């Protein structure tokens, strides 16, 4: 290609042919499932259809649209490292944020329920 | 003279592509911290579920459809650029920009409804998180669309076609962020 100028075309691995329309159709089907999940009314099913499917959709986009699978391995390591840092952040702060009391301490603040939902509290 | 991002390959991939991955790594920290905080507060405060019940799942689902479709046109633009067809790549990038514009218009409509219903960024911590997370994402959509217009203008003249891939990767990342925002803000009620 005239102006598709990679310094070393061989270094930037070519990605195998992908049927992008098919991937898009799968993503839309997964979207429908994630929207339909809460209508079943089972919390575990909602969590799986919402967040499980989100992970699958993100994987499909990263692999097939971003071609992450054919990038040099250090790219995946770089992105994986920041994700691990995010997990460390979560693990390090979740205890303080999510618990309302502990040994010799109590957090007085509780988010107030909205007016319409207050009677059910 | 070609820009260094296209002529140097210091790490086994073009420097421009490497820079995009670095940007995305830093974006993961930004959005990861935000979403991680959201999850913590959502699990810690039952009231957040009651507040989340006021978000409109259908609008969120429609915007997810719009972003997934715009990701398709972005990757098809990349495909056209790889084949050396700058005009087709540019046209597909313009389609992606239309997707971005649609997303922002729907978001503006949604926020107008919510603000009119009295749910503002200062109403409570749930809505603060909601507007911050969705607003930061919307800013990324706007920035991506503006950059895409410049890339498309060059691509239409068969110039700097490698940039089509770079803006595409950024766009797919914006899509992935929304893929996680959607269940958090609109599904888990």
CSV table of C-alpha atoms in Angstrom, one decimal:
chain,number,residue,atom,x,y,z
A,1,UNK,CA,0.0,0.0,0.0
A,2,UNK,CA,1.4,3.3,-1.0
A,3,UNK,CA,1.3,5.1,2.2
A,4,UNK,CA,0.7,2.5,4.8
A,5,UNK,CA,4.0,3.1,6.2
A,6,UNK,CA,5.2,0.8,8.9
A,7,UNK,CA,8.9,1.0,9.4
A,8,UNK,CA,9.3,-2.7,9.3
A,9,UNK,CA,6.2,-4.4,7.9
A,10,UNK,CA,7.5,-7.8,9.0
A,11,UNK,CA,7.9,-6.6,12.6
A,12,UNK,CA,4.2,-5.6,12.8
A,13,UNK,CA,2.6,-8.9,12.4
A,14,UNK,CA,-0.2,-9.2,9.9
A,15,UNK,CA,-3.5,-10.3,11.4
A,16,UNK,CA,-5.4,-13.3,10.0
A,17,UNK,CA,-8.5,-12.5,8.0
A,18,UNK,CA,-11.5,-12.0,10.3
A,19,UNK,CA,-15.2,-11.9,9.4
A,20,UNK,CA,-15.9,-8.6,11.1
A,21,UNK,CA,-19.6,-8.6,10.3
A,22,UNK,CA,-19.9,-12.0,12.0
A,23,UNK,CA,-18.1,-10.7,15.1
A,24,UNK,CA,-20.4,-7.7,15.1
A,25,UNK,CA,-23.5,-10.0,14.9
A,26,UNK,CA,-22.2,-12.0,17.8
A,27,UNK,CA,-21.7,-8.8,19.8
A,28,UNK,CA,-25.2,-7.7,19.1
A,29,UNK,CA,-26.6,-11.1,20.1
A,30,UNK,CA,-24.7,-10.9,23.4
A,31,UNK,CA,-26.1,-7.4,23.9
A,32,UNK,CA,-29.6,-8.8,23.5
A,33,UNK,CA,-28.9,-11.5,26.1
A,34,UNK,CA,-27.4,-9.0,28.6
A,35,UNK,CA,-30.5,-6.8,28.3
A,36,UNK,CA,-32.9,-9.8,28.6
A,37,UNK,CA,-31.1,-11.2,31.6
A,38,UNK,CA,-32.7,-9.1,34.3
A,39,UNK,CA,-36.2,-10.0,33.0
A,40,UNK,CA,-35.7,-13.5,34.3
A,41,UNK,CA,-35.6,-12.0,37.7
A,42,UNK,CA,-32.8,-14.2,39.2
A,43,UNK,CA,-30.0,-12.1,40.6
A,44,UNK,CA,-27.2,-14.6,39.8
A,45,UNK,CA,-28.5,-14.9,36.2
A,46,UNK,CA,-28.5,-11.1,35.9
A,47,UNK,CA,-24.9,-10.8,37.2
A,48,UNK,CA,-23.7,-13.5,34.8
A,49,UNK,CA,-25.6,-12.1,31.8
A,50,UNK,CA,-24.5,-8.6,32.6
A,51,UNK,CA,-20.9,-8.8,33.7
A,52,UNK,CA,-19.9,-12.3,32.3
A,53,UNK,CA,-21.1,-11.2,28.9
A,54,UNK,CA,-19.4,-7.8,29.2
A,55,UNK,CA,-16.1,-9.7,29.7
A,56,UNK,CA,-16.8,-11.9,26.6
A,57,UNK,CA,-17.7,-8.8,24.5
A,58,UNK,CA,-14.6,-7.0,25.6
A,59,UNK,CA,-12.5,-10.0,24.7
A,60,UNK,CA,-14.1,-10.2,21.3
A,61,UNK,CA,-13.5,-6.6,20.6
A,62,UNK,CA,-9.9,-6.7,21.9
A,63,UNK,CA,-9.0,-9.8,19.9
A,64,UNK,CA,-10.8,-9.3,16.6
A,65,UNK,CA,-11.1,-5.5,16.3
A,66,UNK,CA,-8.0,-4.3,18.1
A,67,UNK,CA,-6.0,-7.3,16.9
A,68,UNK,CA,-4.4,-7.6,20.3
A,69,UNK,CA,-3.6,-11.3,19.7
A,70,UNK,CA,-1.1,-10.4,17.0
A,71,UNK,CA,0.6,-7.5,18.8
A,72,UNK,CA,4.0,-8.2,20.3
A,73,UNK,CA,3.6,-10.0,23.6
A,74,UNK,CA,4.9,-7.0,25.7
A,75,UNK,CA,1.7,-5.1,24.7
A,76,UNK,CA,-0.5,-7.7,26.5
A,77,UNK,CA,1.9,-7.7,29.4
A,78,UNK,CA,1.8,-3.9,29.6
A,79,UNK,CA,-2.0,-3.8,29.6
A,80,UNK,CA,-2.1,-6.8,32.0
A,81,UNK,CA,0.2,-5.0,34.4
A,82,UNK,CA,-2.1,-2.0,34.7
A,83,UNK,CA,-5.1,-4.3,35.2
A,84,UNK,CA,-3.2,-5.9,38.1
A,85,UNK,CA,-2.5,-2.5,39.5
A,86,UNK,CA,-6.3,-1.8,39.4
A,87,UNK,CA,-6.9,-5.1,41.2
A,88,UNK,CA,-4.4,-4.0,43.9
A,89,UNK,CA,-6.1,-0.6,44.2
A,90,UNK,CA,-9.4,-2.4,44.6
A,91,UNK,CA,-8.1,-4.9,47.2
A,92,UNK,CA,-6.3,-2.1,49.1
A,93,UNK,CA,-9.2,0.2,49.4
A,94,UNK,CA,-12.3,-2.0,49.3
A,95,UNK,CA,-12.0,-2.9,53.0
A,96,UNK,CA,-12.3,0.8,54.1
A,97,UNK,CA,-14.9,1.7,51.5
A,98,UNK,CA,-17.3,-1.3,51.7
A,99,UNK,CA,-17.3,-2.0,55.5
A,100,UNK,CA,-19.4,0.1,57.7
A,101,UNK,CA,-17.8,-0.9,61.0
A,102,UNK,CA,-14.9,-2.9,62.4
A,103,UNK,CA,-12.7,-3.2,65.5
A,104,UNK,CA,-13.0,0.1,67.4
A,105,UNK,CA,-14.4,2.0,64.5
A,106,UNK,CA,-17.7,2.8,63.0
A,107,UNK,CA,-18.6,4.7,59.8
A,108,UNK,CA,-21.7,6.7,60.6
A,109,UNK,CA,-22.5,7.7,57.0
A,110,UNK,CA,-25.0,5.7,55.0
A,111,UNK,CA,-26.2,6.7,51.6
A,112,UNK,CA,-29.9,7.8,52.0
A,113,UNK,CA,-32.5,5.8,50.0
A,114,UNK,CA,-34.3,7.8,47.4
A,115,UNK,CA,-37.7,9.1,48.5
A,116,UNK,CA,-39.8,6.6,46.5
A,117,UNK,CA,-37.8,3.7,47.8
A,118,UNK,CA,-37.5,4.9,51.4
A,119,UNK,CA,-40.6,3.1,52.8
A,120,UNK,CA,-39.1,-0.3,51.8
A,121,UNK,CA,-35.9,0.3,53.7
B,1,UNK,CA,10.0,13.8,5.4
B,2,UNK,CA,7.8,11.3,7.2
B,3,UNK,CA,6.9,11.7,10.8
B,4,UNK,CA,9.0,9.6,13.2
B,5,UNK,CA,5.9,7.7,14.3
B,6,UNK,CA,5.8,6.0,10.9
B,7,UNK,CA,9.5,5.5,10.2
B,8,UNK,CA,10.9,4.1,13.4
B,9,UNK,CA,10.2,0.8,15.0
B,10,UNK,CA,11.9,0.8,18.3
B,11,UNK,CA,10.0,-2.0,20.0
B,12,UNK,CA,9.0,-4.3,17.2
B,13,UNK,CA,6.0,-2.2,16.2
B,14,UNK,CA,5.7,1.3,14.8
B,15,UNK,CA,6.3,4.0,17.3
B,16,UNK,CA,2.8,5.6,16.7
B,17,UNK,CA,1.2,2.2,17.5
B,18,UNK,CA,3.3,1.8,20.6
B,19,UNK,CA,2.2,5.3,21.7
B,20,UNK,CA,-1.4,4.4,21.3
B,21,UNK,CA,-1.0,1.3,23.5
B,22,UNK,CA,0.7,3.4,26.1
B,23,UNK,CA,-2.2,5.9,26.0
B,24,UNK,CA,-4.6,3.0,26.4
B,25,UNK,CA,-2.6,1.6,29.3
B,26,UNK,CA,-3.0,5.0,31.1
B,27,UNK,CA,-6.7,5.1,30.2
B,28,UNK,CA,-7.2,1.7,31.8
B,29,UNK,CA,-5.9,3.2,35.1
B,30,UNK,CA,-8.2,6.2,34.8
B,31,UNK,CA,-11.4,4.2,33.9
B,32,UNK,CA,-10.3,1.2,36.0
B,33,UNK,CA,-10.0,3.4,39.1
B,34,UNK,CA,-13.4,5.0,38.4
B,35,UNK,CA,-15.2,1.7,37.8
B,36,UNK,CA,-13.5,0.0,40.7
B,37,UNK,CA,-14.7,2.8,43.0
B,38,UNK,CA,-18.2,2.6,41.5
B,39,UNK,CA,-18.3,-1.2,42.3
B,40,UNK,CA,-17.1,-0.6,45.8
B,41,UNK,CA,-19.8,2.0,46.6
B,42,UNK,CA,-22.5,0.1,44.7
B,43,UNK,CA,-21.8,-3.0,46.9
B,44,UNK,CA,-21.5,-1.0,50.1
B,45,UNK,CA,-24.7,1.1,49.8
B,46,UNK,CA,-28.0,-0.5,49.1
B,47,UNK,CA,-29.4,2.9,48.1
B,48,UNK,CA,-27.3,2.9,45.0
B,49,UNK,CA,-29.4,0.0,43.6
B,50,UNK,CA,-32.5,2.1,44.2
B,51,UNK,CA,-30.9,5.1,42.5
B,52,UNK,CA,-29.7,3.0,39.6
B,53,UNK,CA,-33.3,1.8,39.0
B,54,UNK,CA,-33.9,5.3,37.5
B,55,UNK,CA,-31.5,4.9,34.7
B,56,UNK,CA,-33.0,4.0,31.3
B,57,UNK,CA,-31.9,0.5,30.2
B,58,UNK,CA,-33.3,0.9,26.7
B,59,UNK,CA,-31.4,4.1,26.0
B,60,UNK,CA,-28.2,2.5,27.4
B,61,UNK,CA,-28.8,-0.6,25.2
B,62,UNK,CA,-29.4,1.6,22.1
B,63,UNK,CA,-26.1,3.5,22.7
B,64,UNK,CA,-24.3,0.2,23.2
B,65,UNK,CA,-25.7,-0.9,19.8
B,66,UNK,CA,-24.5,2.4,18.3
B,67,UNK,CA,-20.9,2.1,19.7
B,68,UNK,CA,-20.6,-1.6,18.7
B,69,UNK,CA,-21.7,-0.7,15.2
B,70,UNK,CA,-19.3,2.3,15.0
B,71,UNK,CA,-16.5,-0.1,16.1
B,72,UNK,CA,-17.4,-2.3,13.1
B,73,UNK,CA,-17.1,0.6,10.7
B,74,UNK,CA,-13.8,1.6,12.4
B,75,UNK,CA,-12.3,-1.8,11.9
B,76,UNK,CA,-13.7,-1.9,8.3
B,77,UNK,CA,-12.0,1.4,7.7
B,78,UNK,CA,-8.7,-0.2,8.9
B,79,UNK,CA,-9.3,-3.1,6.6
B,80,UNK,CA,-9.8,-0.6,3.6
B,81,UNK,CA,-6.6,1.3,4.7
B,82,UNK,CA,-4.6,-2.0,4.7
B,83,UNK,CA,-5.8,-2.6,1.1
B,84,UNK,CA,-4.6,0.9,0.2
B,85,UNK,CA,-8.1,2.2,-0.4
B,86,UNK,CA,-8.0,5.6,1.3
B,87,UNK,CA,-11.3,6.9,0.0
B,88,UNK,CA,-13.2,3.9,1.3
B,89,UNK,CA,-11.3,4.1,4.6
B,90,UNK,CA,-12.3,7.7,5.0
B,91,UNK,CA,-15.9,7.0,4.2
B,92,UNK,CA,-16.0,4.3,6.8
B,93,UNK,CA,-14.4,6.6,9.3
B,94,UNK,CA,-17.1,9.2,8.6
B,95,UNK,CA,-19.7,6.5,9.3
B,96,UNK,CA,-17.9,6.0,12.7
B,97,UNK,CA,-18.2,9.7,13.3
B,98,UNK,CA,-21.9,9.6,12.6
B,99,UNK,CA,-22.1,6.8,15.3
B,100,UNK,CA,-20.2,9.1,17.7
B,101,UNK,CA,-22.6,12.0,17.0
B,102,UNK,CA,-25.6,9.7,17.5
B,103,UNK,CA,-24.2,8.5,20.8
B,104,UNK,CA,-23.7,12.0,22.0
B,105,UNK,CA,-27.1,13.2,20.9
B,106,UNK,CA,-28.8,10.2,22.7
B,107,UNK,CA,-26.7,10.9,25.7
B,108,UNK,CA,-27.7,14.6,25.7
B,109,UNK,CA,-31.4,13.6,25.4
B,110,UNK,CA,-31.0,11.1,28.3
B,111,UNK,CA,-29.2,13.5,30.6
B,112,UNK,CA,-31.8,16.2,29.8
B,113,UNK,CA,-34.6,13.8,31.0
B,114,UNK,CA,-32.7,12.9,34.1
B,115,UNK,CA,-31.8,16.4,35.0
B,116,UNK,CA,-35.4,17.5,34.5
B,117,UNK,CA,-36.4,14.7,36.8
B,118,UNK,CA,-34.2,16.3,39.5
B,119,UNK,CA,-31.2,13.9,39.2
B,120,UNK,CA,-28.2,16.1,39.0
B,121,UNK,CA,-24.5,15.6,39.6
B,122,UNK,CA,-24.9,17.0,43.1
B,123,UNK,CA,-28.0,15.0,44.0
B,124,UNK,CA,-26.1,12.2,45.8
B,125,UNK,CA,-23.0,10.1,45.4
B,126,UNK,CA,-24.6,7.7,42.9
B,127,UNK,CA,-25.5,10.4,40.5
B,128,UNK,CA,-22.1,12.0,41.0
B,129,UNK,CA,-20.5,8.8,39.9
B,130,UNK,CA,-23.0,8.3,37.1
B,131,UNK,CA,-22.4,11.7,35.5
B,132,UNK,CA,-18.6,11.6,36.1
B,133,UNK,CA,-18.2,8.1,34.6
B,134,UNK,CA,-20.6,8.6,31.7
B,135,UNK,CA,-19.3,12.2,31.2
B,136,UNK,CA,-15.7,11.2,31.1
B,137,UNK,CA,-16.5,8.5,28.6
B,138,UNK,CA,-18.5,10.9,26.5
B,139,UNK,CA,-15.5,13.3,26.4
B,140,UNK,CA,-13.5,10.4,25.0
B,141,UNK,CA,-16.1,9.8,22.4
B,142,UNK,CA,-16.0,13.5,21.4
B,143,UNK,CA,-12.2,13.6,21.3
B,144,UNK,CA,-12.1,10.4,19.3
B,145,UNK,CA,-14.6,11.7,16.8
B,146,UNK,CA,-12.7,15.0,16.3
B,147,UNK,CA,-9.4,13.2,15.8
B,148,UNK,CA,-11.1,10.8,13.4
B,149,UNK,CA,-12.3,13.6,11.2
B,150,UNK,CA,-8.6,14.7,10.7
B,151,UNK,CA,-7.5,11.2,10.0
B,152,UNK,CA,-10.3,10.7,7.6
B,153,UNK,CA,-9.5,13.9,5.7
B,154,UNK,CA,-5.9,12.7,5.2
B,155,UNK,CA,-7.0,9.1,4.4
B,156,UNK,CA,-9.4,10.5,1.6
B,157,UNK,CA,-6.2,11.8,-0.1
B,158,UNK,CA,-4.5,8.4,0.5
B,159,UNK,CA,-2.2,10.1,3.0
B,160,UNK,CA,-1.1,8.7,6.4
B,161,UNK,CA,-3.2,5.6,6.1
B,162,UNK,CA,-1.5,3.9,9.1
B,163,UNK,CA,-3.3,6.4,11.3
B,164,UNK,CA,-6.6,4.7,10.5
B,165,UNK,CA,-5.5,1.7,12.5
B,166,UNK,CA,-4.3,3.9,15.4
B,167,UNK,CA,-7.5,5.9,15.7
B,168,UNK,CA,-9.4,2.6,15.3
B,169,UNK,CA,-7.6,1.0,18.2
B,170,UNK,CA,-8.4,4.0,20.4
B,171,UNK,CA,-12.1,3.8,19.3
B,172,UNK,CA,-12.4,0.2,20.2
B,173,UNK,CA,-11.0,0.9,23.6
B,174,UNK,CA,-13.7,3.6,24.1
B,175,UNK,CA,-16.2,0.9,23.0
B,176,UNK,CA,-14.8,-1.6,25.6
B,177,UNK,CA,-15.1,1.0,28.4
B,178,UNK,CA,-18.8,1.4,27.5
B,179,UNK,CA,-19.2,-2.3,27.4
B,180,UNK,CA,-18.4,-2.3,31.1
B,181,UNK,CA,-20.2,0.9,31.9
B,182,UNK,CA,-23.4,-0.4,30.4
B,183,UNK,CA,-24.1,-3.3,32.9
B,184,UNK,CA,-22.8,-1.2,35.8
B,185,UNK,CA,-25.1,1.8,35.2
B,186,UNK,CA,-28.0,0.3,33.4
B,187,UNK,CA,-28.4,-3.4,34.0
B,188,UNK,CA,-27.3,-4.2,37.6
B,189,UNK,CA,-30.3,-2.6,39.4
